[in-house]
Amino acid sequence: MSIETPSPELFPAAGLLIGERRVADATGGVHRHVYPGNGEATLDVAMAGAAEIDAAVQAARHALPGWKRLSPDKRRDLILKFADLLQANGPALCQLAAAENGMPVSKAAGHQWIAVDNFRYYAGWADKIGGEVIPTWPAQGLDYTLREPYGVVGIIISWNAPMALFSGGVAPALAAGNTVVLKPSELAPFTSLRFGELLLEAGIPPGVVNIVPGGPAAGSALVSHTGVDKIHFTGGGATARAILDGARHNLTPVALELGGKSARIVFADGDIEAAVRDAITGATSIAGQGCLLGTRVLVDDAIYEDFIARCKAELEKVALGDPAKAATQMGPVISAAASQRIMGVIEQTQRETSARLVTGGKRAGGALANGYFIEPTLFADVDNRSSLAQNEVFGPVLSILRFRSDEEAVQIANDSLYGLAAYLHTHDVRRAHRIAARLEVGNVWVNGTGFSPSIPFGGVKQSGFGRTGGLPGLEEFTKIKNIWIAN
Ligand code: NAD
């Protein structure tokens, strides 16, 4: 029996959310949403064209003075009320998340909590944003700074983790007093639209957050709009280049959260069982469609074959299946096109390189045959210069590479155009510090991957610039004004 299509009642009301209006007859056309679990169409998504982007920016500009000047304690309380609604609506939001991009509900629950926590954390900042008093010389003055909101911010997010990405941008933007036009991907717009409804239900005034699903045309209209004061983008490198081109006309400031090809370095003295467990998340979490996953696993020569055997055994136990079921660990990839592209990478790797296919490498059959399921796939003996090791696969494919010294591990890890994250497994604390300091990445996790809304996250090199999370994530949405009073 194949997987059931999600019930139509699950989906939010049709149309974009501009102010408090739902706009169903938008000028950007429609996108037919297909459920990745079984390849069946669910409903048509209205897509923003330039006219709706303009209307959304006007709505955000109109709402700006009221939101910016609202007393910070009131802004804080409204954001907290919204976080409570996100928590209360958790189960339905997780089902909706599974329906929009095939993320298993068990994983979606983690993302829903990331969203709740981000809004609570940044609500706490709303009444604590201040400047500093600066001593001056040789001239005497009273000098101080103010941190002010940018104004209207355009937030563009990808389809792979909409609840987490929505909260990572919108929560600090609102806490700092900005208003927002958020463009989710047309592939996965539903949780963002539902979040928009809940923002209104929480009492956040219409126009403070506007939700305009759409594709490249909507995104580029937002980036080049003269009424947008800052762009916060999450997505791929090719789109990031188009965004920088669009932003140059108005010199709009941009933050870019892009992809990665992160290294997980497993030393022989580390907790090997924990390292295996964490390594397989690199292939299976959101079916490998995550920016920060440790997709290049660098393994110490001393434990190399044993580590591969253990990864193979664990990957073959992963429960692949219906995203709506609680027991499912891994769901489908986003679309037929993605499935074809990923299978192309697997076939090319087998055809053109000496990498050893250890497990997986096929589309799943049986009850899963109509959906976009690919078996968790492991390649060993991967050459770091190969396309598999250098480029994002964005699918359930893990690469294992061998290293023989700390020096070689660092050299391989850094031999990448990307620099998002790295993971270390070692019990030698001096080695952990020494190597973490040498890695060209924005985030290093040692002996496990923890998350907290209070930590900064983001990349270096072609993984982008700017940070989400923590105080740096708030500062992305404020600008500094300096005031000098002569005395
Ligand atoms: P994408 O770049 O294709 O699309 C991202 C967003 O940009 C979508 O909303 C899309 O509609 C929009 N867009 C497309 N063309 C545009 C244009 N010309 N102007 C403005 N906007 C445009 O990426 P994707 O396939 O949605 O997401 C996958 C990528 O995102 C991967 O590279 C992944 O690593 C990255 N990602 C990064 C992070 C992070 O925090 N660093 C998080 C999630 C995903």
Short mmCIF file of C-alpha atoms and ligand atoms in Angstrom, two decimals:
data_model
loop_
_atom_site.label_atom_id
_atom_site.label_comp_id
_atom_site.label_asym_id
_atom_site.label_seq_id
_atom_site.Cartn_x
_atom_site.Cartn_y
_atom_site.Cartn_z
CA MET A 1 0.00 0.00 0.00
CA SER A 2 1.46 3.37 -0.95
CA ILE A 3 1.65 6.38 1.38
CA GLU A 4 -1.51 8.45 1.85
CA THR A 5 -1.74 12.03 0.57
CA PRO A 6 -2.14 14.53 3.46
CA SER A 7 -5.69 15.64 4.14
CA PRO A 8 -6.70 19.00 2.58
CA GLU A 9 -7.86 20.23 6.03
CA LEU A 10 -4.26 20.28 7.15
CA PHE A 11 -3.29 23.16 4.85
CA PRO A 12 -3.71 26.88 5.67
CA ALA A 13 -6.19 29.08 3.78
CA ALA A 14 -5.18 29.68 0.17
CA GLY A 15 -3.23 32.74 -0.84
CA LEU A 16 -0.44 35.08 0.16
CA LEU A 17 -0.67 36.97 3.44
CA ILE A 18 -0.29 40.73 2.89
CA GLY A 19 -1.31 42.83 5.89
CA GLU A 20 -4.38 40.89 6.99
CA ARG A 21 -5.53 40.11 3.43
CA ARG A 22 -5.31 36.73 1.80
CA VAL A 23 -4.38 37.18 -1.87
CA ALA A 24 -5.32 34.08 -3.87
CA ASP A 25 -5.24 35.55 -7.39
CA ALA A 26 -1.60 36.65 -7.38
CA THR A 27 0.22 37.66 -10.57
CA GLY A 28 3.15 35.22 -10.23
CA GLY A 29 1.05 32.27 -11.38
CA VAL A 30 0.57 29.07 -9.43
CA HIS A 31 2.84 26.28 -8.33
CA ARG A 32 1.29 22.82 -8.09
CA HIS A 33 2.50 21.39 -4.80
CA VAL A 34 3.36 17.72 -4.95
CA TYR A 35 3.60 15.59 -1.81
CA PRO A 36 7.08 14.03 -1.85
CA GLY A 37 5.81 10.97 0.03
CA ASN A 38 3.82 9.66 -2.93
CA GLY A 39 4.29 12.03 -5.87
CA GLU A 40 0.64 13.16 -5.84
CA ALA A 41 -0.48 16.78 -6.26
CA THR A 42 -2.04 18.35 -3.17
CA LEU A 43 -3.02 21.92 -4.07
CA ASP A 44 -2.05 24.91 -6.16
CA VAL A 45 0.05 27.55 -4.40
CA ALA A 46 -0.50 31.18 -5.41
CA MET A 47 2.85 32.76 -6.24
CA ALA A 48 3.76 36.39 -5.71
CA GLY A 49 4.65 38.49 -8.74
CA ALA A 50 6.21 41.97 -8.65
CA ALA A 51 2.79 43.53 -7.86
CA GLU A 52 2.29 41.47 -4.69
CA ILE A 53 5.89 42.00 -3.59
CA ASP A 54 5.28 45.72 -3.92
CA ALA A 55 2.01 45.47 -1.96
CA ALA A 56 3.74 43.45 0.78
CA VAL A 57 6.59 45.97 1.05
CA GLN A 58 4.04 48.83 1.25
CA ALA A 59 2.16 46.95 4.01
CA ALA A 60 5.42 46.43 5.91
CA ARG A 61 6.37 50.12 5.50
CA HIS A 62 2.94 51.18 6.71
CA ALA A 63 3.24 48.98 9.81
CA LEU A 64 6.84 50.04 10.55
CA PRO A 65 6.37 53.24 12.62
CA GLY A 66 3.84 51.60 14.94
CA TRP A 67 5.91 48.45 15.49
CA LYS A 68 9.23 50.27 15.83
CA ARG A 69 7.85 52.72 18.39
CA LEU A 70 5.82 50.19 20.34
CA SER A 71 7.10 50.05 23.88
CA PRO A 72 9.69 47.21 24.01
CA ASP A 73 7.89 45.37 26.80
CA LYS A 74 4.77 45.21 24.63
CA ARG A 75 6.78 43.93 21.65
CA ARG A 76 8.30 41.33 23.96
CA ASP A 77 4.90 40.19 25.24
CA LEU A 78 3.39 39.90 21.74
CA ILE A 79 6.32 37.78 20.55
CA LEU A 80 5.98 35.59 23.65
CA LYS A 81 2.25 35.18 22.95
CA PHE A 82 3.10 34.03 19.43
CA ALA A 83 5.65 31.52 20.80
CA ASP A 84 2.93 30.13 23.08
CA LEU A 85 0.67 29.66 20.03
CA LEU A 86 3.49 27.89 18.17
CA GLN A 87 3.86 25.54 21.11
CA ALA A 88 0.11 24.93 21.43
CA ASN A 89 -0.20 24.20 17.70
CA GLY A 90 2.82 21.87 17.69
CA PRO A 91 1.28 18.57 16.52
CA ALA A 92 -0.64 20.18 13.62
CA LEU A 93 2.43 22.20 12.58
CA CYS A 94 4.55 19.04 12.52
CA GLN A 95 2.01 17.26 10.31
CA LEU A 96 1.97 20.30 8.02
CA ALA A 97 5.78 20.35 7.90
CA ALA A 98 5.78 16.69 6.90
CA ALA A 99 3.19 17.41 4.20
CA GLU A 100 5.07 20.35 2.69
CA ASN A 101 8.54 18.85 2.25
CA GLY A 102 8.43 15.23 3.43
CA MET A 103 10.33 15.86 6.68
CA PRO A 104 9.37 13.10 9.17
CA VAL A 105 7.14 14.36 12.01
CA SER A 106 9.74 13.21 14.55
CA LYS A 107 12.26 15.59 12.96
CA ALA A 108 9.65 18.32 12.49
CA ALA A 109 9.00 18.27 16.25
CA GLY A 110 12.63 19.25 16.78
CA HIS A 111 12.29 22.10 14.27
CA GLN A 112 9.03 23.28 15.83
CA TRP A 113 10.86 23.54 19.17
CA ILE A 114 13.71 25.42 17.52
CA ALA A 115 11.07 27.91 16.36
CA VAL A 116 9.40 28.20 19.79
CA ASP A 117 12.79 28.63 21.48
CA ASN A 118 14.01 31.21 18.96
CA PHE A 119 10.91 33.36 19.45
CA ARG A 120 11.13 33.09 23.26
CA TYR A 121 14.84 33.83 23.26
CA TYR A 122 14.55 36.91 21.03
CA ALA A 123 11.40 38.13 22.85
CA GLY A 124 13.74 38.37 25.82
CA TRP A 125 16.06 40.66 23.86
CA ALA A 126 13.26 43.05 22.79
CA ASP A 127 13.50 45.08 26.02
CA LYS A 128 17.28 44.86 26.34
CA ILE A 129 18.56 46.42 23.13
CA GLY A 130 20.71 49.40 24.05
CA GLY A 131 23.82 51.20 22.94
CA GLU A 132 26.98 52.17 24.75
CA VAL A 133 28.59 55.31 26.09
CA ILE A 134 32.04 55.86 24.55
CA PRO A 135 34.89 57.87 26.10
CA THR A 136 36.27 60.50 23.72
CA TRP A 137 39.61 62.24 23.12
CA PRO A 138 41.23 64.61 22.24
CA ALA A 139 37.92 66.47 21.84
CA GLN A 140 35.59 66.34 24.81
CA GLY A 141 32.06 65.16 24.23
CA LEU A 142 29.37 62.88 25.48
CA ASP A 143 29.27 60.14 22.88
CA TYR A 144 26.80 57.31 22.76
CA THR A 145 25.37 54.82 20.30
CA LEU A 146 21.85 53.66 19.58
CA ARG A 147 20.97 50.36 17.97
CA GLU A 148 18.07 50.95 15.61
CA PRO A 149 16.06 48.58 13.42
CA TYR A 150 16.89 48.62 9.70
CA GLY A 151 13.24 49.16 8.78
CA VAL A 152 11.64 46.73 6.33
CA VAL A 153 13.62 43.50 5.99
CA GLY A 154 13.21 40.97 3.21
CA ILE A 155 13.78 37.42 4.43
CA ILE A 156 14.15 34.71 1.77
CA ILE A 157 14.28 31.10 2.93
CA SER A 158 14.80 27.68 1.40
CA TRP A 159 12.39 24.74 1.47
CA ASN A 160 14.41 22.31 3.56
CA ALA A 161 13.74 23.61 7.09
CA PRO A 162 11.07 26.32 6.87
CA MET A 163 10.04 26.46 10.56
CA ALA A 164 13.60 26.76 11.83
CA LEU A 165 14.62 29.25 9.13
CA PHE A 166 11.48 31.39 9.56
CA SER A 167 12.21 31.74 13.27
CA GLY A 168 15.95 32.32 12.82
CA GLY A 169 15.21 35.44 10.76
CA VAL A 170 11.80 36.72 11.84
CA ALA A 171 12.31 36.41 15.63
CA PRO A 172 15.35 38.73 15.86
CA ALA A 173 13.96 41.03 13.17
CA LEU A 174 10.75 41.60 15.16
CA ALA A 175 12.50 41.88 18.52
CA ALA A 176 14.67 44.67 17.08
CA GLY A 177 11.62 46.56 15.77
CA ASN A 178 11.77 45.77 12.05
CA THR A 179 8.84 44.76 9.90
CA VAL A 180 9.19 41.84 7.52
CA VAL A 181 8.37 40.55 4.05
CA LEU A 182 9.13 36.83 4.13
CA LYS A 183 9.42 34.85 0.93
CA PRO A 184 9.29 31.12 1.49
CA SER A 185 10.10 28.75 -1.33
CA GLU A 186 7.14 27.86 -3.50
CA LEU A 187 8.06 24.22 -2.81
CA ALA A 188 7.31 24.48 0.92
CA PRO A 189 5.24 27.57 1.78
CA PHE A 190 2.64 26.13 4.16
CA THR A 191 4.21 26.31 7.62
CA SER A 192 5.29 29.91 6.89
CA LEU A 193 1.71 30.86 5.92
CA ARG A 194 0.41 29.15 9.06
CA PHE A 195 2.99 31.02 11.17
CA GLY A 196 1.67 34.22 9.55
CA GLU A 197 -1.88 33.41 10.66
CA LEU A 198 -0.69 32.69 14.20
CA LEU A 199 1.23 35.99 14.32
CA LEU A 200 -2.04 37.81 13.66
CA GLU A 201 -3.84 35.64 16.20
CA ALA A 202 -1.20 36.60 18.78
CA GLY A 203 -2.10 40.26 18.23
CA ILE A 204 0.97 41.27 16.21
CA PRO A 205 -0.43 44.03 13.99
CA PRO A 206 -1.23 43.29 10.32
CA GLY A 207 1.63 44.24 8.00
CA VAL A 208 4.35 43.59 10.58
CA VAL A 209 4.99 40.22 8.90
CA ASN A 210 3.85 39.53 5.34
CA ILE A 211 4.21 36.10 3.74
CA VAL A 212 4.68 35.96 -0.04
CA PRO A 213 5.47 32.50 -1.43
CA GLY A 214 7.06 32.54 -4.86
CA GLY A 215 10.02 31.57 -6.98
CA PRO A 216 13.02 33.44 -8.42
CA ALA A 217 10.92 36.28 -9.90
CA ALA A 218 9.33 37.08 -6.52
CA GLY A 219 12.71 36.81 -4.79
CA SER A 220 14.46 39.12 -7.20
CA ALA A 221 11.60 41.68 -7.04
CA LEU A 222 12.00 41.72 -3.26
CA VAL A 223 15.79 42.07 -3.38
CA SER A 224 15.74 45.02 -5.77
CA HIS A 225 12.76 46.83 -4.20
CA THR A 226 13.66 50.35 -3.08
CA GLY A 227 11.45 49.98 0.03
CA VAL A 228 13.54 47.11 1.45
CA ASP A 229 16.29 48.08 3.89
CA LYS A 230 18.02 44.72 4.40
CA ILE A 231 17.98 41.24 2.86
CA HIS A 232 18.51 38.09 4.88
CA PHE A 233 18.91 35.09 2.58
CA THR A 234 19.14 31.35 3.19
CA GLY A 235 19.75 29.17 0.15
CA GLY A 236 22.32 28.12 -2.43
CA GLY A 237 25.40 29.84 -3.86
CA ALA A 238 24.04 30.43 -7.37
CA THR A 239 21.00 32.24 -5.96
CA ALA A 240 23.23 34.18 -3.55
CA ARG A 241 25.17 35.56 -6.54
CA ALA A 242 21.90 36.67 -8.18
CA ILE A 243 20.92 38.32 -4.90
CA LEU A 244 24.17 40.26 -4.68
CA ASP A 245 23.59 41.44 -8.28
CA GLY A 246 20.06 42.59 -7.37
CA ALA A 247 21.14 44.27 -4.12
CA ARG A 248 23.82 46.38 -5.83
CA HIS A 249 21.25 48.74 -7.39
CA ASN A 250 20.12 50.16 -4.04
CA LEU A 251 23.26 49.05 -2.15
CA THR A 252 20.96 47.05 0.10
CA PRO A 253 22.85 45.26 2.88
CA VAL A 254 22.70 41.48 2.67
CA ALA A 255 23.33 38.53 5.00
CA LEU A 256 23.88 35.15 3.33
CA GLU A 257 23.40 31.74 4.98
CA LEU A 258 24.54 29.27 2.32
CA GLY A 259 25.50 25.65 1.86
CA GLY A 260 28.27 23.49 3.22
CA LYS A 261 30.30 20.34 2.78
CA SER A 262 31.17 19.96 6.41
CA ALA A 263 33.83 17.59 7.72
CA ARG A 264 33.29 15.22 10.62
CA ILE A 265 36.73 14.18 11.90
CA VAL A 266 36.75 10.95 13.86
CA PHE A 267 39.95 10.25 15.81
CA ALA A 268 40.74 6.76 17.09
CA ASP A 269 40.62 8.04 20.70
CA GLY A 270 37.04 9.35 20.33
CA ASP A 271 33.76 7.71 21.36
CA ILE A 272 33.35 5.65 18.19
CA GLU A 273 29.78 4.57 18.89
CA ALA A 274 28.67 8.20 19.33
CA ALA A 275 30.63 9.21 16.23
CA VAL A 276 28.88 6.53 14.15
CA ARG A 277 25.49 7.65 15.46
CA ASP A 278 26.24 11.29 14.63
CA ALA A 279 27.79 10.41 11.27
CA ILE A 280 24.68 8.71 9.98
CA THR A 281 22.65 11.83 10.69
CA GLY A 282 24.78 13.36 7.91
CA ALA A 283 22.99 11.09 5.46
CA THR A 284 19.58 10.70 7.05
CA SER A 285 18.57 13.97 8.72
CA ILE A 286 15.93 15.53 6.41
CA ALA A 287 17.13 12.86 3.94
CA GLY A 288 20.52 14.57 3.82
CA GLN A 289 18.97 17.88 2.77
CA GLY A 290 20.57 20.05 5.43
CA CYS A 291 23.17 22.77 5.10
CA LEU A 292 25.21 21.93 8.18
CA LEU A 293 25.30 18.13 7.95
CA GLY A 294 28.69 16.46 8.29
CA THR A 295 28.64 14.92 4.82
CA ARG A 296 32.40 14.32 4.59
CA VAL A 297 33.41 11.89 7.32
CA LEU A 298 37.19 11.85 7.84
CA VAL A 299 38.21 8.70 9.69
CA ASP A 300 41.48 7.86 11.44
CA ASP A 301 43.39 5.12 9.62
CA ALA A 302 43.54 3.05 12.85
CA ILE A 303 39.74 2.56 12.96
CA TYR A 304 38.89 3.05 9.30
CA GLU A 305 37.39 -0.29 8.24
CA ASP A 306 35.72 -0.89 11.61
CA PHE A 307 34.05 2.53 11.40
CA ILE A 308 32.77 1.83 7.89
CA ALA A 309 31.33 -1.52 8.94
CA ARG A 310 29.52 0.09 11.87
CA CYS A 311 28.11 2.90 9.72
CA LYS A 312 26.87 0.36 7.18
CA ALA A 313 25.09 -1.64 9.88
CA GLU A 314 23.42 1.48 11.34
CA LEU A 315 22.42 2.94 7.97
CA GLU A 316 20.75 -0.30 6.99
CA LYS A 317 18.59 -0.10 10.13
CA VAL A 318 17.24 3.39 9.37
CA ALA A 319 13.44 3.36 9.15
CA LEU A 320 12.61 4.86 5.78
CA GLY A 321 8.93 5.59 5.27
CA ASP A 322 5.80 7.65 5.70
CA PRO A 323 6.76 11.14 6.94
CA ALA A 324 3.47 11.39 8.86
CA LYS A 325 4.27 8.34 11.04
CA ALA A 326 6.04 8.84 14.35
CA ALA A 327 8.38 5.85 13.87
CA THR A 328 9.80 7.12 10.56
CA GLN A 329 13.42 8.27 10.78
CA MET A 330 13.97 9.28 7.17
CA GLY A 331 11.54 10.54 4.56
CA PRO A 332 11.76 11.30 0.85
CA VAL A 333 13.75 14.01 -0.88
CA ILE A 334 11.84 17.10 -1.95
CA SER A 335 10.97 16.40 -5.59
CA ALA A 336 11.27 14.16 -8.64
CA ALA A 337 13.92 16.53 -10.01
CA ALA A 338 15.96 16.30 -6.79
CA SER A 339 15.68 12.52 -6.82
CA GLN A 340 16.96 12.36 -10.41
CA ARG A 341 19.79 14.75 -9.65
CA ILE A 342 20.91 12.77 -6.57
CA MET A 343 20.71 9.45 -8.41
CA GLY A 344 22.84 11.10 -11.13
CA VAL A 345 25.51 11.96 -8.52
CA ILE A 346 25.49 8.36 -7.22
CA GLU A 347 25.79 6.92 -10.72
CA GLN A 348 28.50 9.35 -11.75
CA THR A 349 30.51 8.55 -8.61
CA GLN A 350 30.31 4.82 -9.42
CA ARG A 351 31.14 5.37 -13.06
CA GLU A 352 33.95 7.89 -12.80
CA THR A 353 35.70 7.41 -9.45
CA SER A 354 37.26 4.64 -7.43
CA ALA A 355 34.99 5.32 -4.43
CA ARG A 356 33.53 2.13 -2.95
CA LEU A 357 29.73 1.93 -2.64
CA VAL A 358 29.23 0.37 0.79
CA THR A 359 25.44 0.47 1.06
CA GLY A 360 22.40 2.06 -0.58
CA GLY A 361 22.72 3.68 -3.98
CA LYS A 362 19.19 2.93 -5.15
CA ARG A 363 15.73 4.44 -5.09
CA ALA A 364 13.47 2.69 -2.57
CA GLY A 365 10.85 0.36 -4.02
CA GLY A 366 7.71 -1.37 -2.77
CA ALA A 367 5.25 0.90 -0.95
CA LEU A 368 7.72 3.80 -1.34
CA ALA A 369 8.16 3.51 -5.10
CA ASN A 370 5.84 6.40 -5.98
CA GLY A 371 7.51 8.82 -3.58
CA TYR A 372 10.98 10.34 -3.86
CA PHE A 373 12.77 7.95 -1.53
CA ILE A 374 16.45 7.14 -1.92
CA GLU A 375 18.18 4.56 0.28
CA PRO A 376 20.72 6.01 2.74
CA THR A 377 23.92 5.70 0.74
CA LEU A 378 27.52 5.34 1.89
CA PHE A 379 30.65 5.71 -0.21
CA ALA A 380 34.06 4.88 1.27
CA ASP A 381 37.57 5.64 -0.06
CA VAL A 382 36.30 8.95 -1.45
CA ASP A 383 38.89 11.27 -2.97
CA ASN A 384 38.55 14.75 -1.49
CA ARG A 385 39.16 16.30 -4.91
CA SER A 386 36.19 14.42 -6.43
CA SER A 387 32.94 16.15 -7.20
CA LEU A 388 31.21 14.02 -4.54
CA ALA A 389 33.48 15.42 -1.82
CA GLN A 390 33.56 19.00 -3.09
CA ASN A 391 29.90 19.69 -3.94
CA GLU A 392 26.71 19.59 -1.90
CA VAL A 393 24.66 16.51 -2.80
CA PHE A 394 21.69 17.63 -0.71
CA GLY A 395 20.49 14.04 -0.51
CA PRO A 396 21.09 10.95 1.67
CA VAL A 397 24.67 10.33 0.57
CA LEU A 398 27.61 10.14 2.96
CA SER A 399 31.30 10.11 1.99
CA ILE A 400 34.05 8.51 4.07
CA LEU A 401 37.66 9.57 3.65
CA ARG A 402 40.81 8.26 5.38
CA PHE A 403 43.40 10.36 7.23
CA ARG A 404 46.69 9.32 8.85
CA SER A 405 47.68 12.36 10.95
CA ASP A 406 46.12 15.42 12.60
CA GLU A 407 47.85 17.56 10.01
CA GLU A 408 46.30 15.61 7.15
CA ALA A 409 42.84 15.74 8.77
CA VAL A 410 43.00 19.54 8.98
CA GLN A 411 44.31 19.82 5.44
CA ILE A 412 41.48 17.68 4.01
CA ALA A 413 38.80 19.41 6.11
CA ASN A 414 39.93 22.85 4.91
CA ASP A 415 40.30 21.78 1.28
CA SER A 416 36.79 22.93 0.43
CA LEU A 417 35.16 26.00 -1.08
CA TYR A 418 32.71 25.88 1.82
CA GLY A 419 33.21 26.71 5.49
CA LEU A 420 29.99 26.19 7.39
CA ALA A 421 30.61 23.64 10.15
CA ALA A 422 32.98 20.93 11.36
CA TYR A 423 32.62 18.14 13.90
CA LEU A 424 35.37 16.54 15.98
CA HIS A 425 35.32 13.29 17.92
CA THR A 426 38.24 12.97 20.34
CA HIS A 427 38.79 12.67 24.08
CA ASP A 428 42.04 14.59 23.86
CA VAL A 429 41.01 18.10 24.91
CA ARG A 430 44.27 19.67 23.72
CA ARG A 431 43.82 18.15 20.27
CA ALA A 432 40.21 19.38 20.18
CA HIS A 433 41.22 22.98 20.92
CA ARG A 434 44.21 22.88 18.59
CA ILE A 435 42.27 21.55 15.63
CA ALA A 436 39.12 23.62 16.23
CA ALA A 437 41.30 26.74 16.05
CA ARG A 438 42.70 25.72 12.65
CA LEU A 439 39.44 24.81 10.91
CA GLU A 440 38.15 27.34 8.35
CA VAL A 441 34.48 27.22 9.39
CA GLY A 442 31.90 29.22 11.31
CA ASN A 443 30.90 26.51 13.80
CA VAL A 444 32.79 23.59 15.37
CA TRP A 445 31.04 20.91 17.40
CA VAL A 446 33.14 18.58 19.57
CA ASN A 447 31.79 15.19 20.66
CA GLY A 448 28.15 15.92 19.80
CA THR A 449 25.90 18.45 18.11
CA GLY A 450 24.03 20.72 20.50
CA PHE A 451 21.80 23.63 19.59
CA SER A 452 20.68 26.64 21.52
CA PRO A 453 19.02 29.86 20.31
CA SER A 454 21.78 31.74 22.13
CA ILE A 455 24.68 30.56 19.92
CA PRO A 456 25.75 32.27 16.69
CA PHE A 457 25.56 30.15 13.54
CA GLY A 458 26.85 30.87 10.04
CA GLY A 459 29.62 30.27 7.59
CA VAL A 460 32.86 31.54 6.11
CA LYS A 461 34.21 31.18 2.55
CA GLN A 462 31.40 30.23 0.13
CA SER A 463 29.09 29.27 3.01
CA GLY A 464 28.21 32.95 3.27
CA PHE A 465 28.48 35.82 5.73
CA GLY A 466 26.37 37.09 8.58
CA ARG A 467 25.10 35.12 11.55
CA THR A 468 21.82 33.84 12.90
CA GLY A 469 21.35 33.04 16.57
CA GLY A 470 22.50 34.73 19.77
CA LEU A 471 23.43 38.38 20.04
CA PRO A 472 25.19 38.41 16.62
CA GLY A 473 21.91 37.17 15.10
CA LEU A 474 20.07 40.11 16.68
CA GLU A 475 22.72 42.59 15.58
CA GLU A 476 22.17 41.48 11.95
CA PHE A 477 18.83 43.27 12.23
CA THR A 478 20.04 46.50 13.87
CA LYS A 479 22.21 49.34 12.68
CA ILE A 480 24.34 51.59 14.84
CA LYS A 481 23.75 55.31 15.12
CA ASN A 482 26.41 57.36 16.91
CA ILE A 483 25.47 60.57 18.75
CA TRP A 484 28.02 63.12 19.90
CA ILE A 485 27.07 65.91 22.24
CA ALA A 486 29.75 68.55 22.53
CA ASN A 487 30.54 69.84 25.97
P1 NAD B 1 17.80 28.18 -3.58
O1 NAD B 1 18.98 29.07 -3.54
O2 NAD B 1 17.40 27.53 -4.83
O3 NAD B 1 16.49 28.95 -3.06
C1 NAD B 1 16.46 29.63 -1.82
C2 NAD B 1 15.39 30.69 -1.87
O4 NAD B 1 15.77 31.69 -2.81
C3 NAD B 1 14.01 30.19 -2.30
O5 NAD B 1 13.02 30.86 -1.55
C4 NAD B 1 13.97 30.60 -3.76
O6 NAD B 1 12.67 30.74 -4.28
C5 NAD B 1 14.68 31.93 -3.72
N1 NAD B 1 15.22 32.40 -4.99
C6 NAD B 1 15.51 31.65 -6.09
N2 NAD B 1 16.03 32.45 -7.05
C7 NAD B 1 16.06 33.70 -6.56
C8 NAD B 1 16.50 34.96 -7.07
N3 NAD B 1 17.00 35.08 -8.30
N4 NAD B 1 16.42 36.04 -6.27
C9 NAD B 1 15.94 35.94 -5.01
N5 NAD B 1 15.49 34.78 -4.47
C10 NAD B 1 15.56 33.66 -5.24
O7 NAD B 1 18.08 27.09 -2.44
P2 NAD B 1 17.16 25.88 -1.98
O8 NAD B 1 17.22 24.79 -2.99
O9 NAD B 1 15.83 26.40 -1.57
O10 NAD B 1 17.91 25.45 -0.63
C11 NAD B 1 19.02 24.64 -0.62
C12 NAD B 1 20.27 25.44 -0.31
O11 NAD B 1 20.09 26.22 0.87
C13 NAD B 1 21.44 24.53 -0.02
O12 NAD B 1 22.59 25.05 -0.64
C14 NAD B 1 21.55 24.61 1.49
O13 NAD B 1 22.81 24.26 1.98
C15 NAD B 1 21.17 26.01 1.75
N6 NAD B 1 20.75 26.22 3.15
C16 NAD B 1 21.57 26.94 4.00
C17 NAD B 1 21.21 27.10 5.34
C18 NAD B 1 22.08 27.87 6.31
O14 NAD B 1 21.59 28.26 7.37
N7 NAD B 1 23.35 28.12 6.02
C19 NAD B 1 20.01 26.54 5.81
C20 NAD B 1 19.21 25.83 4.92
C21 NAD B 1 19.59 25.68 3.59
#
